[in-house]
Coordinates of C-alpha atoms in Angstrom, one line a residue:
M1 CA 15.6 -56.5 23.4
Q2 CA 14.1 -55.6 20.1
S3 CA 14.0 -58.1 17.4
P4 CA 15.9 -57.7 14.2
F5 CA 12.6 -57.7 12.4
L6 CA 11.3 -54.9 14.4
L7 CA 14.4 -52.9 14.1
S8 CA 14.2 -53.4 10.3
L9 CA 10.6 -52.0 10.3
I10 CA 11.5 -49.1 12.4
K11 CA 14.4 -48.3 9.9
K12 CA 12.1 -48.7 7.0
F13 CA 9.5 -46.2 8.6
L14 CA 12.0 -43.7 9.5
A15 CA 13.4 -43.8 5.8
L16 CA 9.9 -43.2 4.5
L17 CA 9.4 -40.3 6.8
V18 CA 12.6 -38.8 5.6
L19 CA 11.6 -39.4 1.9
G20 CA 8.2 -37.9 2.5
S21 CA 9.7 -34.7 4.1
A22 CA 12.1 -34.5 1.2
L23 CA 9.5 -34.8 -1.4
H24 CA 7.3 -32.3 0.4
L25 CA 10.1 -29.6 0.6
A26 CA 11.0 -30.3 -3.2
H27 CA 7.3 -29.6 -4.0
A28 CA 7.2 -26.6 -2.1
D29 CA 10.4 -25.3 -3.6
D30 CA 9.0 -26.0 -7.1
S31 CA 5.7 -24.2 -6.2
L32 CA 7.9 -21.2 -5.1
D33 CA 9.9 -21.4 -8.3
D34 CA 6.7 -21.5 -10.4
E35 CA 5.2 -18.5 -8.5
G36 CA 8.4 -16.6 -8.9
A37 CA 8.6 -17.2 -12.6
R38 CA 5.0 -16.2 -13.1
R39 CA 5.4 -12.9 -11.3
A40 CA 8.7 -12.1 -13.2
R41 CA 6.9 -12.9 -16.5
T42 CA 4.1 -10.7 -15.7
A43 CA 6.0 -7.9 -14.4
G44 CA 8.3 -8.0 -17.7
A45 CA 5.6 -8.5 -20.2
S46 CA 5.3 -4.8 -20.9
L47 CA 9.1 -4.3 -21.0
I48 CA 10.1 -6.9 -23.7
G49 CA 11.2 -5.0 -26.8
Q50 CA 11.5 -1.7 -25.0
L51 CA 14.7 0.4 -24.9
A52 CA 16.5 -0.3 -21.6
P53 CA 17.1 2.4 -19.0
V54 CA 20.0 4.7 -18.9
A55 CA 22.0 4.4 -15.6
V56 CA 25.6 5.0 -14.4
L57 CA 26.1 2.2 -11.9
E58 CA 28.9 2.2 -9.3
T59 CA 30.2 -1.1 -8.3
I60 CA 31.0 -1.9 -4.6
D61 CA 34.6 -1.4 -5.5
G62 CA 34.1 2.2 -6.8
E63 CA 34.2 1.5 -10.5
K64 CA 31.6 3.1 -12.8
I65 CA 29.6 1.3 -15.4
D66 CA 27.7 3.4 -17.9
L67 CA 24.9 1.2 -19.3
A68 CA 24.3 3.6 -22.2
E69 CA 27.8 3.2 -23.4
L70 CA 27.5 -0.5 -23.5
Y71 CA 24.3 -0.3 -25.7
G72 CA 25.2 -1.1 -29.3
K73 CA 28.4 -2.7 -28.4
K74 CA 27.6 -5.8 -26.4
P75 CA 24.5 -7.5 -24.6
V76 CA 24.0 -6.7 -20.9
Y77 CA 22.9 -9.2 -18.4
L78 CA 21.4 -7.8 -15.1
K79 CA 20.7 -10.2 -12.3
F80 CA 18.9 -8.6 -9.2
W81 CA 19.5 -10.6 -6.0
A82 CA 19.7 -10.1 -2.2
T83 CA 21.9 -11.9 0.4
W84 CA 18.7 -13.1 2.2
C85 CA 17.2 -14.6 -0.8
V86 CA 17.1 -18.4 -0.7
P87 CA 16.8 -19.0 -4.6
C88 CA 19.3 -16.6 -5.2
R89 CA 21.7 -18.6 -3.1
Q90 CA 20.8 -21.7 -5.0
Q91 CA 21.4 -19.9 -8.4
M92 CA 24.7 -18.3 -7.7
P93 CA 26.9 -21.2 -8.8
G94 CA 25.3 -21.1 -12.1
F95 CA 25.6 -17.4 -12.4
E96 CA 29.3 -17.4 -11.6
Q97 CA 29.6 -20.1 -14.3
L98 CA 27.9 -17.8 -16.8
Q99 CA 30.3 -15.1 -15.9
Q100 CA 33.2 -17.4 -16.6
T101 CA 31.9 -18.7 -19.9
M102 CA 30.2 -15.6 -21.3
G103 CA 31.8 -12.6 -19.5
D104 CA 33.8 -11.8 -22.5
K105 CA 30.8 -11.5 -24.9
V106 CA 28.1 -10.3 -22.4
Q107 CA 28.4 -7.6 -19.7
V108 CA 27.2 -9.4 -16.5
I109 CA 26.4 -7.4 -13.6
A110 CA 25.1 -8.5 -10.2
V111 CA 22.5 -6.0 -8.9
N112 CA 21.9 -6.2 -5.3
T113 CA 18.4 -5.0 -4.6
G114 CA 19.7 -2.7 -1.6
F115 CA 16.6 -3.8 0.2
S116 CA 17.2 -4.6 3.8
D117 CA 20.8 -5.6 2.8
D118 CA 24.2 -4.0 3.8
I119 CA 27.6 -3.7 2.3
D120 CA 29.3 -6.0 4.8
S121 CA 26.8 -8.7 4.1
I122 CA 27.4 -8.2 0.4
R123 CA 31.1 -8.4 0.5
A124 CA 30.9 -11.5 2.7
Y125 CA 28.5 -13.0 0.2
R126 CA 30.8 -12.3 -2.7
K127 CA 33.5 -13.9 -0.9
E128 CA 31.6 -16.9 0.0
H129 CA 30.4 -17.6 -3.5
Q130 CA 33.5 -16.5 -5.2
L131 CA 31.9 -14.0 -7.4
T132 CA 34.0 -12.4 -10.0
M133 CA 31.4 -10.2 -11.9
P134 CA 30.9 -6.6 -11.1
I135 CA 28.5 -6.0 -8.0
V136 CA 26.3 -2.8 -7.6
I137 CA 23.9 -1.9 -5.1
D138 CA 20.5 -0.4 -6.5
D139 CA 18.9 2.5 -4.7
G140 CA 15.5 1.4 -6.0
S141 CA 15.5 3.5 -9.3
L142 CA 16.8 0.5 -11.4
A143 CA 14.3 -1.9 -9.8
A144 CA 11.5 0.7 -10.7
D145 CA 12.6 1.0 -14.3
L146 CA 12.7 -2.8 -14.8
N147 CA 9.6 -3.6 -12.7
L148 CA 11.3 -5.8 -10.0
R149 CA 8.9 -8.1 -8.5
V150 CA 10.9 -11.1 -7.4
T151 CA 14.4 -12.1 -6.4
P152 CA 16.2 -13.2 -8.3
Q153 CA 15.1 -11.4 -11.4
H154 CA 16.9 -11.7 -14.6
V155 CA 17.1 -9.0 -17.3
V156 CA 18.9 -9.5 -20.6
I157 CA 19.4 -6.5 -22.7
G158 CA 20.3 -7.1 -26.5
R159 CA 23.2 -5.6 -28.4
D160 CA 20.6 -3.0 -29.7
G161 CA 19.8 -1.8 -26.2
R162 CA 16.4 -3.3 -26.0
I163 CA 15.2 -5.6 -23.3
F164 CA 15.1 -9.2 -24.5
H165 CA 14.3 -11.3 -21.6
I166 CA 12.9 -10.9 -18.0
G167 CA 12.7 -14.1 -15.8
H168 CA 13.2 -15.6 -12.4
L169 CA 14.8 -19.0 -13.2
D170 CA 18.2 -20.2 -14.2
D171 CA 16.5 -22.1 -17.0
Q172 CA 16.7 -22.9 -20.7
A173 CA 14.9 -19.6 -21.5
L174 CA 17.6 -17.5 -19.9
H175 CA 20.3 -19.4 -21.6
A176 CA 18.6 -19.3 -24.8
A177 CA 18.2 -15.4 -24.4
L178 CA 21.7 -14.9 -23.6
E179 CA 22.9 -17.0 -26.6
N180 CA 20.5 -15.2 -29.0
A181 CA 21.6 -11.7 -27.7
V182 CA 25.2 -12.6 -28.2
S183 CA 24.5 -13.9 -31.8
E184 CA 22.3 -10.9 -32.8
Q185 CA 24.0 -8.5 -35.2
T186 CA 22.0 -5.1 -34.9
A187 CA 22.7 -1.4 -35.2
S188 CA 24.1 0.7 -32.6
T189 CA 21.8 2.5 -30.1
S190 CA 22.8 5.9 -29.3
R191 CA 22.7 7.4 -25.7
S192 CA 20.0 9.7 -26.6
Q193 CA 17.6 6.9 -27.8
A194 CA 17.8 5.0 -24.5
N195 CA 15.1 5.6 -21.9
A196 CA 15.9 7.9 -18.9
A197 CA 13.8 7.4 -15.9
P198 CA 12.4 10.6 -14.4
E199 CA 13.8 11.3 -10.9
T200 CA 11.7 10.5 -8.0
P201 CA 11.2 13.4 -5.4
Q202 CA 12.5 12.4 -2.1
F203 CA 11.2 13.8 1.3
T204 CA 13.5 14.0 4.3
P205 CA 12.7 15.4 7.9
G206 CA 11.4 18.9 7.7
D207 CA 10.0 18.5 4.2
T208 CA 6.4 19.0 3.5
V209 CA 4.9 16.1 1.5
T210 CA 3.0 16.8 -1.6
D211 CA 1.5 14.9 -4.5
L212 CA 1.6 11.5 -2.8
N213 CA -1.3 9.1 -2.5
I214 CA -2.1 5.4 -2.2
E215 CA -5.2 3.3 -2.0
T216 CA -5.7 0.9 0.9
L217 CA -6.8 -2.8 0.5
D218 CA -10.2 -1.6 1.4
G219 CA -10.4 0.8 -1.5
E220 CA -9.8 3.9 0.6
Q221 CA -7.8 6.8 -1.2
V222 CA -5.2 8.2 1.3
Q223 CA -3.7 11.5 0.2
L224 CA -0.4 12.2 2.1
G225 CA 0.6 15.7 3.2
K226 CA -2.8 17.1 3.7
G227 CA -3.5 18.9 6.9
G228 CA -5.2 17.2 9.8
K229 CA -4.1 14.5 12.2
P230 CA -0.6 13.5 12.3
R231 CA 0.1 10.3 10.4
A232 CA 2.4 7.4 10.8
L233 CA 3.5 5.3 7.8
V234 CA 4.9 1.8 8.6
F235 CA 7.0 0.5 5.7
F236 CA 7.2 -3.3 5.8
A237 CA 6.7 -6.6 3.9
P238 CA 4.4 -9.2 4.9
W239 CA 7.2 -12.0 4.5
C240 CA 9.5 -10.1 6.8
E241 CA 8.7 -11.9 10.1
S242 CA 8.6 -15.4 8.7
Y243 CA 10.9 -15.5 5.6
L244 CA 13.8 -13.6 7.3
E245 CA 13.5 -15.4 10.5
E246 CA 16.7 -17.6 9.7
S247 CA 18.4 -15.4 6.9
R248 CA 18.0 -12.0 8.7
P249 CA 16.8 -12.6 12.3
E250 CA 17.6 -9.1 13.5
T251 CA 15.2 -7.8 10.6
S252 CA 12.6 -10.4 11.5
L253 CA 12.6 -9.5 15.2
A254 CA 12.6 -5.7 14.2
C255 CA 9.5 -6.3 12.1
L256 CA 7.6 -8.1 14.9
R257 CA 8.6 -5.6 17.5
V258 CA 7.3 -2.6 15.4
R259 CA 4.1 -4.6 14.6
K260 CA 3.4 -5.1 18.3
D261 CA 4.5 -1.3 19.2
V262 CA 2.1 -0.1 16.4
D263 CA -0.8 -2.2 17.5
S264 CA -0.6 -0.8 21.3
L265 CA -0.1 2.8 19.9
M266 CA -3.1 2.6 17.6
D267 CA -5.5 2.2 20.5
Q268 CA -4.9 5.8 21.5
G269 CA -6.7 7.1 18.3
D270 CA -5.0 10.5 17.8
I271 CA -2.9 9.5 14.9
E272 CA -3.7 8.0 11.6
W273 CA -1.8 4.8 10.9
L274 CA -1.0 3.1 7.6
G275 CA 1.0 0.0 6.9
V276 CA 2.7 0.4 3.4
S277 CA 4.0 -2.9 1.8
S278 CA 6.7 -3.2 -0.7
G279 CA 5.7 -4.9 -4.1
L280 CA 8.8 -7.2 -3.8
W281 CA 7.3 -10.7 -3.6
V282 CA 4.0 -9.2 -2.7
S283 CA 0.7 -9.0 -4.5
A284 CA -2.6 -7.6 -3.3
S285 CA -3.9 -11.1 -2.5
D286 CA -0.6 -11.8 -0.6
L287 CA -1.2 -8.8 1.5
Q288 CA -4.9 -9.6 2.1
D289 CA -3.7 -13.0 3.2
Y290 CA -1.4 -11.4 5.7
K291 CA -4.2 -9.2 7.0
N292 CA -6.6 -12.2 7.5
T293 CA -3.9 -14.3 9.4
T294 CA -1.8 -11.8 11.4
P295 CA -3.3 -10.3 14.7
T296 CA -3.0 -6.6 13.6
T297 CA -5.7 -3.9 13.1
L298 CA -3.3 -1.8 11.0
P299 CA -4.8 -0.5 7.8
L300 CA -2.9 -1.8 4.9
A301 CA -1.8 -0.6 1.4
L302 CA 0.3 -2.3 -1.3
D303 CA 3.0 0.0 -2.7
E304 CA 3.3 -2.0 -5.9
Q305 CA 5.8 0.0 -7.7
D306 CA 7.6 1.0 -4.6
E307 CA 6.9 4.7 -5.4
L308 CA 6.2 5.6 -1.7
F309 CA 9.3 3.7 -0.8
R310 CA 11.5 5.7 -3.2
A311 CA 9.8 8.9 -2.1
F312 CA 11.1 8.5 1.5
A313 CA 14.2 6.8 0.3
I314 CA 13.2 3.6 2.2
R315 CA 15.7 0.8 1.7
D316 CA 15.2 -1.1 5.0
I317 CA 12.2 -2.6 6.6
P318 CA 10.7 -1.9 9.1
T319 CA 10.8 1.9 8.9
V320 CA 8.3 4.2 10.3
V321 CA 7.8 7.7 8.7
L322 CA 6.1 10.2 11.1
L323 CA 4.1 13.2 9.5
D324 CA 2.9 16.1 11.5
A325 CA -0.5 17.6 11.3
Q326 CA 0.9 20.1 8.6
G327 CA 2.1 17.0 6.5
R328 CA 5.8 17.7 7.3
V329 CA 8.0 14.8 7.8
A330 CA 8.7 14.9 11.5
N331 CA 10.9 11.8 11.9
I332 CA 12.1 8.8 10.1
L333 CA 12.6 5.6 12.3
K334 CA 15.0 2.9 11.0
P335 CA 14.8 -0.8 12.0
Q336 CA 17.3 -0.4 14.8
D337 CA 15.6 2.5 16.5
N338 CA 13.7 1.4 19.5
N339 CA 12.1 4.9 20.3
L340 CA 8.8 4.5 18.4
V341 CA 6.7 5.3 21.5
E342 CA 8.7 8.3 22.4
A343 CA 8.8 9.7 18.7
V344 CA 5.0 9.3 18.6
K345 CA 4.5 11.3 21.8
A346 CA 6.7 14.1 20.4
L347 CA 4.4 14.2 17.4
R348 CA 1.3 15.0 19.4

């Protein structure tokens, strides 16, 4: 039988282990928050004071919100988020509280990134968190206009239609920006004064790709659409397999499956392969770390502004775009498609 003294020591030891684990997790969360804040601040630096983009948004309930009609009347608060995003989940209670306390003074809009998400998950998420503000799903264009680099990313637009604040944290800076935007008295901004982003050309199966290029991590310039060998573009994110393992296990497994399939197909050498990473939560150094630590020989490129993602209307990862020898889009394989080997054979 163990003595009371020994049992007491064991309990104290276990308590210290639990405390140490909690402190480690808290430190990791703080580091991620700091990194997210830095990325949002860097991405938004050039936008502060600029006219906000024009966009007519449609909510998941079918209602239209014309941002240009709001400018000059009331501030707008856009919050980019995703159902798989851990800090988004942590911030949701505060987000709903802002809607309840400031919704009459500020147009609050929850902007789902539309990146590896779906309408059923979004509706379930709204119900779980009892969200009452309008929810829209971005097609990537609003994210491009506002330099989306992290989730969540907060964008506060003043009454004058100019961007007031871009951040990642639900912190004092965000609340101060909202209060200042509400208290500002400025002249109205007309629709014609607001920025309208140019439309991004989109290529679908049968289209010949033109005017697209990207630089690999190794500094090679890749021009897409030029004649030569067939080409396969693997659209992904380096955090897919690890970060989504719990929140989106199907997507995580799909990224793992495609990576292994690609590695086996690359050995045949008759197709030029390129991995194209999204710029969401990814920098060049992040992608280099992935290359150094992941057993893959796939050449990699960072699509920092998600220009190629928009050009092929990629909203889910992993997606593989196959181009034939003439630069035409032969096939676009979604995460649920299991026929990559067959599709590549048909490309030859």
